[in-house]
């Protein structure tokens, strides 16, 4: 069952201007070390990489049903990539608490995220799914 859906659009040029104006202070406040390393590894697409992750955090907060309020911090949501390139959303802190609270008993929450960009736009969609736990599966009673 779907627990939440969120989407967001971020202007890459606006992100580039924000990075130029606020630099390290902004990056340290909003993005995890892993997210920063990913952006730094893409010298031709630094602003686009940050813009996609910004959009993903906004989309995730919407899917959690809170937006960026009620205690969710920017770093409580983080995007990494599998070796295949597929993005993966991780939640910690209050975002993880909110996810646990909205997940029905007998289910596990799965966060799906997709990112795209086409200059000057970066876009993210997040879907939070509740999957029934299978009785007798490893780690299940």
mmCIF file of C-alpha atoms in Angstrom:
data_model
loop_
_atom_site.group_PDB
_atom_site.id
_atom_site.type_symbol
_atom_site.label_atom_id
_atom_site.label_comp_id
_atom_site.label_asym_id
_atom_site.label_seq_id
_atom_site.Cartn_x
_atom_site.Cartn_y
_atom_site.Cartn_z
ATOM 1 C CA UNK A 1 0.000 0.000 0.000
ATOM 2 C CA UNK A 2 1.137 3.557 -0.669
ATOM 3 C CA UNK A 3 1.761 5.587 2.498
ATOM 4 C CA UNK A 4 2.933 8.795 0.886
ATOM 5 C CA UNK A 5 3.903 10.471 -2.375
ATOM 6 C CA UNK A 6 5.999 13.594 -2.828
ATOM 7 C CA UNK A 7 7.500 15.488 -5.716
ATOM 8 C CA UNK A 8 9.644 18.570 -6.080
ATOM 9 C CA UNK A 9 11.243 20.669 -8.764
ATOM 10 C CA UNK A 10 14.443 22.664 -8.200
ATOM 11 C CA UNK A 11 15.995 25.244 -10.509
ATOM 12 C CA UNK A 12 19.636 24.299 -11.118
ATOM 13 C CA UNK A 13 20.655 27.914 -11.793
ATOM 14 C CA UNK A 14 19.138 28.970 -8.463
ATOM 15 C CA UNK A 15 21.074 26.181 -6.742
ATOM 16 C CA UNK A 16 24.262 27.348 -8.477
ATOM 17 C CA UNK A 17 23.668 30.900 -7.217
ATOM 18 C CA UNK A 18 22.976 29.642 -3.690
ATOM 19 C CA UNK A 19 26.190 27.598 -3.719
ATOM 20 C CA UNK A 20 28.151 30.621 -4.934
ATOM 21 C CA UNK A 21 26.600 32.890 -2.297
ATOM 22 C CA UNK A 22 26.636 30.587 0.745
ATOM 23 C CA UNK A 23 29.152 27.869 -0.206
ATOM 24 C CA UNK A 24 30.349 25.514 2.501
ATOM 25 C CA UNK A 25 27.972 26.811 5.156
ATOM 26 C CA UNK A 26 24.960 25.923 2.978
ATOM 27 C CA UNK A 27 26.375 22.538 1.946
ATOM 28 C CA UNK A 28 27.188 21.603 5.549
ATOM 29 C CA UNK A 29 23.703 22.591 6.748
ATOM 30 C CA UNK A 30 21.760 20.709 4.049
ATOM 31 C CA UNK A 31 23.815 17.833 2.617
ATOM 32 C CA UNK A 32 25.552 14.842 4.167
ATOM 33 C CA UNK A 33 29.246 14.166 3.570
ATOM 34 C CA UNK A 34 28.335 11.379 1.124
ATOM 35 C CA UNK A 35 26.069 13.709 -0.848
ATOM 36 C CA UNK A 36 28.812 16.332 -0.966
ATOM 37 C CA UNK A 37 31.372 13.774 -2.192
ATOM 38 C CA UNK A 38 28.971 12.700 -4.943
ATOM 39 C CA UNK A 39 28.529 16.297 -6.116
ATOM 40 C CA UNK A 40 32.276 16.983 -5.947
ATOM 41 C CA UNK A 41 32.912 13.897 -8.078
ATOM 42 C CA UNK A 42 30.846 15.424 -10.894
ATOM 43 C CA UNK A 43 32.700 18.682 -11.700
ATOM 44 C CA UNK A 44 30.530 19.464 -14.738
ATOM 45 C CA UNK A 45 27.306 18.869 -12.833
ATOM 46 C CA UNK A 46 27.895 20.000 -9.243
ATOM 47 C CA UNK A 47 24.867 22.302 -9.055
ATOM 48 C CA UNK A 48 22.628 19.774 -10.841
ATOM 49 C CA UNK A 49 23.699 17.040 -8.420
ATOM 50 C CA UNK A 50 22.893 19.235 -5.423
ATOM 51 C CA UNK A 51 19.621 20.376 -7.018
ATOM 52 C CA UNK A 52 18.457 16.778 -7.499
ATOM 53 C CA UNK A 53 19.264 15.935 -3.892
ATOM 54 C CA UNK A 54 17.535 19.102 -2.654
ATOM 55 C CA UNK A 55 14.440 18.138 -4.645
ATOM 56 C CA UNK A 56 14.623 14.588 -3.241
ATOM 57 C CA UNK A 57 14.720 15.864 0.339
ATOM 58 C CA UNK A 58 11.739 18.148 -0.323
ATOM 59 C CA UNK A 59 9.839 15.301 -2.019
ATOM 60 C CA UNK A 60 10.628 12.912 0.835
ATOM 61 C CA UNK A 61 9.427 15.375 3.460
ATOM 62 C CA UNK A 62 6.171 15.732 1.517
ATOM 63 C CA UNK A 63 5.785 11.951 1.244
ATOM 64 C CA UNK A 64 6.281 11.753 5.013
ATOM 65 C CA UNK A 65 3.320 14.107 5.292
ATOM 66 C CA UNK A 66 5.147 16.870 7.102
ATOM 67 C CA UNK A 67 7.092 19.016 4.689
ATOM 68 C CA UNK A 68 10.187 20.470 6.286
ATOM 69 C CA UNK A 69 8.641 21.129 9.671
ATOM 70 C CA UNK A 70 7.816 19.197 12.822
ATOM 71 C CA UNK A 71 11.490 18.527 13.558
ATOM 72 C CA UNK A 72 12.699 17.028 10.264
ATOM 73 C CA UNK A 73 16.159 18.292 9.423
ATOM 74 C CA UNK A 74 17.743 18.444 5.984
ATOM 75 C CA UNK A 75 20.327 15.828 6.927
ATOM 76 C CA UNK A 76 17.622 13.489 8.266
ATOM 77 C CA UNK A 77 17.095 12.595 4.595
ATOM 78 C CA UNK A 78 19.991 11.613 2.338
ATOM 79 C CA UNK A 79 20.420 10.221 -1.149
ATOM 80 C CA UNK A 80 23.092 7.714 -2.104
ATOM 81 C CA UNK A 81 23.433 5.657 -5.262
ATOM 82 C CA UNK A 82 23.728 1.931 -5.807
ATOM 83 C CA UNK A 83 26.560 0.733 -8.056
ATOM 84 C CA UNK A 84 23.995 0.655 -10.876
ATOM 85 C CA UNK A 85 23.390 4.379 -10.365
ATOM 86 C CA UNK A 86 19.918 3.899 -8.869
ATOM 87 C CA UNK A 87 19.271 6.516 -6.181
ATOM 88 C CA UNK A 88 18.362 5.353 -2.679
ATOM 89 C CA UNK A 89 16.781 7.517 0.036
ATOM 90 C CA UNK A 90 17.947 7.042 3.628
ATOM 91 C CA UNK A 91 16.163 8.551 6.615
ATOM 92 C CA UNK A 92 17.474 9.086 10.142
ATOM 93 C CA UNK A 93 16.460 11.109 13.177
ATOM 94 C CA UNK A 94 12.979 12.537 13.204
ATOM 95 C CA UNK A 95 12.325 11.486 9.588
ATOM 96 C CA UNK A 96 12.970 7.855 10.578
ATOM 97 C CA UNK A 97 10.697 8.256 13.611
ATOM 98 C CA UNK A 98 7.942 9.676 11.410
ATOM 99 C CA UNK A 99 8.384 6.807 8.932
ATOM 100 C CA UNK A 100 8.071 4.241 11.739
ATOM 101 C CA UNK A 101 4.962 5.980 13.091
ATOM 102 C CA UNK A 102 3.206 5.990 9.715
ATOM 103 C CA UNK A 103 4.048 2.350 8.905
ATOM 104 C CA UNK A 104 1.203 -0.011 9.860
ATOM 105 C CA UNK A 105 1.921 -2.948 12.154
ATOM 106 C CA UNK A 106 2.947 -6.046 10.241
ATOM 107 C CA UNK A 107 4.480 -3.985 7.417
ATOM 108 C CA UNK A 108 7.878 -2.623 6.454
ATOM 109 C CA UNK A 109 8.340 0.756 4.825
ATOM 110 C CA UNK A 110 10.173 1.024 1.512
ATOM 111 C CA UNK A 111 11.128 4.417 0.097
ATOM 112 C CA UNK A 112 11.323 4.671 -3.691
ATOM 113 C CA UNK A 113 13.051 7.710 -5.199
ATOM 114 C CA UNK A 114 13.737 8.801 -8.737
ATOM 115 C CA UNK A 115 15.768 11.818 -9.851
ATOM 116 C CA UNK A 116 16.159 13.568 -13.169
ATOM 117 C CA UNK A 117 17.477 16.810 -14.534
ATOM 118 C CA UNK A 118 17.186 18.721 -17.774
ATOM 119 C CA UNK A 119 18.855 22.097 -17.409
ATOM 120 C CA UNK A 120 17.662 24.313 -15.825
ATOM 121 C CA UNK A 121 15.429 21.922 -13.873
ATOM 122 C CA UNK A 122 16.048 19.069 -11.447
ATOM 123 C CA UNK A 123 13.147 16.917 -10.332
ATOM 124 C CA UNK A 124 12.533 14.212 -7.755
ATOM 125 C CA UNK A 125 9.653 11.872 -6.956
ATOM 126 C CA UNK A 126 9.377 9.863 -3.745
ATOM 127 C CA UNK A 127 6.871 7.110 -3.033
ATOM 128 C CA UNK A 128 6.713 5.472 0.384
ATOM 129 C CA UNK A 129 5.312 1.961 0.246
ATOM 130 C CA UNK A 130 4.234 -0.317 3.096
ATOM 131 C CA UNK A 131 4.947 -3.963 2.272
ATOM 132 C CA UNK A 132 3.425 -6.736 4.384
ATOM 133 C CA UNK A 133 5.981 -8.708 6.349
ATOM 134 C CA UNK A 134 5.997 -12.372 5.379
ATOM 135 C CA UNK A 135 5.499 -14.694 8.332
ATOM 136 C CA UNK A 136 8.368 -17.140 8.683
ATOM 137 C CA UNK A 137 10.814 -14.942 6.749
ATOM 138 C CA UNK A 138 14.278 -14.576 8.319
ATOM 139 C CA UNK A 139 14.022 -12.269 11.303
ATOM 140 C CA UNK A 140 10.213 -12.572 11.453
ATOM 141 C CA UNK A 141 8.129 -14.418 14.015
#
